[in-house]
Coordinates of C-alpha atoms in Angstrom, one line a residue:
X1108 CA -22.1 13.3 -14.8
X1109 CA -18.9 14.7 -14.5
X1110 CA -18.3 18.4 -14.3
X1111 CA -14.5 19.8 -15.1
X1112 CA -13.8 22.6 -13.1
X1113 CA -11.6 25.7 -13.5
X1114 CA -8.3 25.4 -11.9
X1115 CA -4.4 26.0 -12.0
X1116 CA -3.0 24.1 -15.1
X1117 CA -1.7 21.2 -13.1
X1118 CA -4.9 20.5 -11.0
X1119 CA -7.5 18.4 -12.6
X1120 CA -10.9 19.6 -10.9
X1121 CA -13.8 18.2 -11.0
X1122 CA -17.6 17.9 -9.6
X1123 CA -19.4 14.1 -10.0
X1124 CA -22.9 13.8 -9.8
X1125 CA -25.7 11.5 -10.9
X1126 CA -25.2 8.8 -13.3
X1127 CA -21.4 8.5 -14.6
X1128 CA -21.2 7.5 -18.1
X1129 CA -18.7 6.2 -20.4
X1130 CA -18.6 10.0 -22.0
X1131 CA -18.6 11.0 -18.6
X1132 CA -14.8 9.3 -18.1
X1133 CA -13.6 9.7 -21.4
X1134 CA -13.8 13.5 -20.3
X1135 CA -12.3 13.3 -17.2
X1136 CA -9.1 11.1 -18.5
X1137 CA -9.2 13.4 -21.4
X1138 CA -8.7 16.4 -19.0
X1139 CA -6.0 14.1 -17.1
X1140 CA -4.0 13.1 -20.2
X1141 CA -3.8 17.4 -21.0
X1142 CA -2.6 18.1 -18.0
X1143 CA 0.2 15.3 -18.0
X1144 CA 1.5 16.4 -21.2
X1145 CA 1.6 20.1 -20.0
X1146 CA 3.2 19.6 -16.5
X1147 CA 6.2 17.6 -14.8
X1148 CA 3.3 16.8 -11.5
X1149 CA -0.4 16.9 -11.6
X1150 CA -2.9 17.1 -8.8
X1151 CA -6.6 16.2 -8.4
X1152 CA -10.0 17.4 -6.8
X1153 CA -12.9 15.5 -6.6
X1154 CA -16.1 16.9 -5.3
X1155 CA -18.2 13.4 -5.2
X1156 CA -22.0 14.3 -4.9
X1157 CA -24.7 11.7 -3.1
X1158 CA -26.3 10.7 -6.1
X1159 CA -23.3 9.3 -7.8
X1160 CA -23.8 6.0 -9.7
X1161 CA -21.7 4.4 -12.2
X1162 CA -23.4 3.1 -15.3
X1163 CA -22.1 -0.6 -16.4
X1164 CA -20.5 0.9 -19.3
X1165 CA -18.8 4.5 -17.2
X1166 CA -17.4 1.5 -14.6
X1167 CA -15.7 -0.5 -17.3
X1168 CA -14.4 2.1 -19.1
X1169 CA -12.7 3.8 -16.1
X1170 CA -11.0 0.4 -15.2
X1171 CA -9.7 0.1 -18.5
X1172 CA -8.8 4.1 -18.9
X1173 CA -7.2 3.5 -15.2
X1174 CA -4.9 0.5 -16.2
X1175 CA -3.4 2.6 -18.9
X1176 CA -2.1 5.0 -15.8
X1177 CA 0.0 2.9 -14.0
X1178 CA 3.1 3.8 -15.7
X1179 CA 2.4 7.9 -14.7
X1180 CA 1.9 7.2 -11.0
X1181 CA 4.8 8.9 -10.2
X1182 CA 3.5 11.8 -11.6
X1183 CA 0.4 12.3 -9.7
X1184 CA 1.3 14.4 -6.4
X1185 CA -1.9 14.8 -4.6
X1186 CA -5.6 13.9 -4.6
X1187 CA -8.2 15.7 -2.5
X1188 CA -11.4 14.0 -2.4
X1189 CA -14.4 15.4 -0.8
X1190 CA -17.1 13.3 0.1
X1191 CA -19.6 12.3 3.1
X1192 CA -20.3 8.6 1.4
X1193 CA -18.3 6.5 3.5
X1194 CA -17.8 3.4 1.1
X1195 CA -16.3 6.4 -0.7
X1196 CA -13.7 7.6 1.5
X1197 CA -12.9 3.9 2.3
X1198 CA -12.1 3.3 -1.3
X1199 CA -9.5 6.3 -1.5
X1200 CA -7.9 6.0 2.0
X1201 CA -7.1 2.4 0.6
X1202 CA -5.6 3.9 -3.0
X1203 CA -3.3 5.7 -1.1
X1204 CA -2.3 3.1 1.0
X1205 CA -1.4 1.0 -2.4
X1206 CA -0.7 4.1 -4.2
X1207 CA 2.3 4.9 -1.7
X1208 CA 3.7 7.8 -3.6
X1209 CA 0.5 10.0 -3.7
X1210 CA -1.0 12.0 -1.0
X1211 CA -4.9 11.0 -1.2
X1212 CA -7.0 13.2 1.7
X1213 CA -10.4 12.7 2.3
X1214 CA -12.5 15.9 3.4
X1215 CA -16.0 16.5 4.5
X1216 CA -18.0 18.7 2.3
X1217 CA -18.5 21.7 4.3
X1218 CA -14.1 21.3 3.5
X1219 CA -14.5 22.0 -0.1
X1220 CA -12.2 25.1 -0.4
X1221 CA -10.0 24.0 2.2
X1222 CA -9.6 20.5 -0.4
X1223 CA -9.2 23.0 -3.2
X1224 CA -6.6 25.2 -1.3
X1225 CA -4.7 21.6 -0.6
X1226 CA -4.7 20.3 -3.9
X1227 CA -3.9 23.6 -6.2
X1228 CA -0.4 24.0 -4.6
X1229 CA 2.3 23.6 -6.5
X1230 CA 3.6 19.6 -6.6
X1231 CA 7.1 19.4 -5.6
X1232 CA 9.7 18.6 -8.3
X1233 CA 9.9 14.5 -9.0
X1234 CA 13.0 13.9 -7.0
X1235 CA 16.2 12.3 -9.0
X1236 CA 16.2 8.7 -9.2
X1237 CA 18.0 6.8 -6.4
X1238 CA 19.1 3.0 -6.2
X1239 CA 16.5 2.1 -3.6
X1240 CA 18.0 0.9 -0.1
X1241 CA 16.7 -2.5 0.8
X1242 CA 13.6 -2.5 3.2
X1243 CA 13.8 -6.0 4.6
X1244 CA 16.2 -6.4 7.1
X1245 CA 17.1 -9.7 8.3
X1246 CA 18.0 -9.9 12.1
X1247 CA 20.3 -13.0 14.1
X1248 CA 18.5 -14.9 16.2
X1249 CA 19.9 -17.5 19.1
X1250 CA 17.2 -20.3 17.8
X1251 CA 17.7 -22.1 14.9
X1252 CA 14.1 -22.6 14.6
X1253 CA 13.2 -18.6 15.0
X1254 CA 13.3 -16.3 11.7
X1255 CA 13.1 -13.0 11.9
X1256 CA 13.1 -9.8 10.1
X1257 CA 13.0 -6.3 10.1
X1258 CA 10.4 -4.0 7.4
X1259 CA 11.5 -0.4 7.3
X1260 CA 10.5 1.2 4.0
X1261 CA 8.4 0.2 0.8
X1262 CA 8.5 -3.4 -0.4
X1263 CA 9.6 -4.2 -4.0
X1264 CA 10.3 -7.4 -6.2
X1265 CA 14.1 -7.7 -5.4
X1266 CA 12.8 -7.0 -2.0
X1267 CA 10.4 -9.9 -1.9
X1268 CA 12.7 -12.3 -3.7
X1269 CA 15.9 -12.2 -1.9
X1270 CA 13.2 -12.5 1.5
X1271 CA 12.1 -15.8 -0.3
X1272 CA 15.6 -17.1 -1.1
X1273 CA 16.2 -16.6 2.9
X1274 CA 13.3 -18.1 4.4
X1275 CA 12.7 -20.8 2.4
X1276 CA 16.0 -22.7 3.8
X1277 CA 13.7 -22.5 7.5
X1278 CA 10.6 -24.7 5.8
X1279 CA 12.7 -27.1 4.8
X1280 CA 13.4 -28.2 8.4
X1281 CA 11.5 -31.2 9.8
X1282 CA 10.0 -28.9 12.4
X1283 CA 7.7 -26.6 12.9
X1284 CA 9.5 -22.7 12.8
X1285 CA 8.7 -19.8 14.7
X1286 CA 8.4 -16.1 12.7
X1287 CA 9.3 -12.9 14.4
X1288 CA 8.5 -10.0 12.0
X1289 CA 9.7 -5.8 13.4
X1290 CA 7.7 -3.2 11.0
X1291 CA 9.5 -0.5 11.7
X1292 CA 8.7 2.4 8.9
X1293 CA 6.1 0.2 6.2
X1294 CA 5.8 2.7 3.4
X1295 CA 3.4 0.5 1.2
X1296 CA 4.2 -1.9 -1.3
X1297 CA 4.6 -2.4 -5.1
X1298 CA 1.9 -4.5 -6.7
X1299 CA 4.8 -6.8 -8.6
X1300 CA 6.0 -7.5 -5.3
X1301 CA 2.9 -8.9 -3.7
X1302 CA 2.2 -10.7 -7.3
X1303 CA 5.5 -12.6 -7.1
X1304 CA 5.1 -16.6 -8.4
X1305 CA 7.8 -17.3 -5.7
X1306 CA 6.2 -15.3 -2.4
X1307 CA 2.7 -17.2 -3.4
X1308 CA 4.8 -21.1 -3.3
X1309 CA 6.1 -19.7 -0.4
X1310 CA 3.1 -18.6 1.5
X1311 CA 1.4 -21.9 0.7
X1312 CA 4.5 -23.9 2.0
X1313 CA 4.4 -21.2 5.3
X1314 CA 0.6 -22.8 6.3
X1315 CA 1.8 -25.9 7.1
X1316 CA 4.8 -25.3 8.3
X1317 CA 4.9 -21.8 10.5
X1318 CA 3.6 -22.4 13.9
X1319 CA 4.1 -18.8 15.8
X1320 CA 4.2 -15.4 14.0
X1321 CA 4.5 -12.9 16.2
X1322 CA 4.1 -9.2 14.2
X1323 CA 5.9 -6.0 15.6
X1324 CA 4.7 -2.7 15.4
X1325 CA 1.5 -3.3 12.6
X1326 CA -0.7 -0.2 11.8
X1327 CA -4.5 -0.6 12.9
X1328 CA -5.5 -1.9 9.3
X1329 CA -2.9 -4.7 8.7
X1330 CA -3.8 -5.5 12.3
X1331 CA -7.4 -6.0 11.4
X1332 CA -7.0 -7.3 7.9
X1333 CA -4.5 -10.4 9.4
X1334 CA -7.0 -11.0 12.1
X1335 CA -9.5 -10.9 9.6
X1336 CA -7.9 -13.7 7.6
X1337 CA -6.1 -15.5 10.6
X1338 CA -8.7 -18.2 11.4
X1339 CA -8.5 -19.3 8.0
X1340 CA -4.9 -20.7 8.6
X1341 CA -3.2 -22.9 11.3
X1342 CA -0.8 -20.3 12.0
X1343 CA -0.7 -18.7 15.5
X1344 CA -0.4 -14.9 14.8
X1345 CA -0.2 -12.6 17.6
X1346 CA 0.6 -8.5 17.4
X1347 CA 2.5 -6.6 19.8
X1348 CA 3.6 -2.8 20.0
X1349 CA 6.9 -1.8 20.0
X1350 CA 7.6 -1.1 23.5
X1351 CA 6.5 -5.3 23.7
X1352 CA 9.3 -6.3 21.8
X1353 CA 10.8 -8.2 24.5
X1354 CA 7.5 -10.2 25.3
X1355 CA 7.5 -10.9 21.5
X1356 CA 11.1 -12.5 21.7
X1357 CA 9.8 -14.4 24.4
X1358 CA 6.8 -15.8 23.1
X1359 CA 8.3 -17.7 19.6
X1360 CA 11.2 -18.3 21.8
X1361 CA 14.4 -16.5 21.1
X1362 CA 15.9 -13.3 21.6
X1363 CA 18.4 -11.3 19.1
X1364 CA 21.5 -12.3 18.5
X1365 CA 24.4 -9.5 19.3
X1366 CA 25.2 -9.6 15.3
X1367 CA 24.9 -7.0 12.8
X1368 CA 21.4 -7.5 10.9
X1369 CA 22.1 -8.6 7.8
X1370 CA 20.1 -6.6 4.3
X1371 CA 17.8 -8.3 1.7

């Protein structure tokens, strides 16, 4: 069941327990959709008991309330989620790594007030929309055969196209290519970006063709997920940390031009 529990206007508490119904998240989207209407910025608390379990029905219904949300993410400013179930705190670290723009913390129970304290203050304003700065960077190599780029901020669609249009000109060559790829300040990514017909014809062509992709500067889960995946392809990946950079140039065989990196 799910419990809504006082709180300041623009926090959406709540306690889950036991079986969650259908009813059971009709309620709580109810109680998300009020406070939305009422305030610029909402907030949530979820106190996630051990007995939870989701009926068939309560897990269909909160994918199908959730895919109605996607258009208000920038209105959600923080999400506090206390739990010991570890599948559980896996599942909202990862929604705030894909969910860039909201703060998701996960807290131990014997945390509980200190969540509550967290996730009642007041969100901060939504700022003024910008024109976003590009977040690929592309940098000059001295190889002909070495492509490289720079990540430094959140990826988007123009983003992801205008990385295609540049790399695609390097898989056209008779050769095998070398990748070098600097993540510098990775904020997350948007989900058009990564769903992008031309980045998929592009990966595919990238199996046969990329021989060395060496990875600057990966947090520990991108890390584990490429090595994860990694035997599946042909493609020699190897990470490095920052202060390798040099050995990283060295190993696909180039070093960086002396030329102004040029923007996606």
């Amino acid at each position: 069941m799910i419990e809504i529990l006082e709180s300041p206007k623009h926090l959406i508490a709540m306690k889950i327990s036991g079986s969650v119904t259908a009813e059971d998240i009709e309620k709580a989207y109810k109680a998300t959709d009020e406070a939305l209407n009422s305030n610029e910025r909402v907030s949530f608390f979820a106190e996630i008991d051990d007995s939870i379990g989701f009926t068939i029905e309560g897990a269909l219904k909160d994918l199908w309330n959730g895919i109605g949300q996607f258009g208000k993410l920038s209105k959600y400013y923080r999400a506090a989620v206390v739990t010991d179930k570890g599948w559980i705190a896996a599942m909202a670290r990862v929604e705030g790594l894909v969910f860039s723009s909201i703060d998701v913390r996960v807290f131990e129970p014997g945390e509980r007030a200190k969540a509550l304290a967290w996730a009642a203050e007041t969100p901060e304003s939504l700022p003024k929309p910008e024109a976003p700065q590009p977040s690929i960077h592309f940098i000059q190599t001295t190889s002909d055969n070495v492509f490289a780029y720079e990540v430094n901020g959140r990826l988007r669609e123009k983003d992801v196209k205008n990385a295609v249009e540049a790399f695609m000109p390097f898989l056209e060559k008779g050769e095998k290519v070398n990748v070098l790829a600097r993540l510098k300040n990775f904020s997350g990514f948007d989900l058009t970006a990564l769903l992008d017909d031309d980045l998929v014809k592009m990966k595919y062509k990238a199996v046969s063709k990329v021989d060395r992709y060496a990875v600057l500067g990966a947090k520990p889960w991108m890390r584990n997920l490429i090595e994860l995946l990694s035997p599946m392809f042909s493609t020699e990946i190897r990470f490095f940390d920052p202060e390798e950079e040099d050995a990283a140039w060295a190993w696909v065989g180039a070093s960086q031009a002396l030329l102004a990196e040029k923007s996606a």
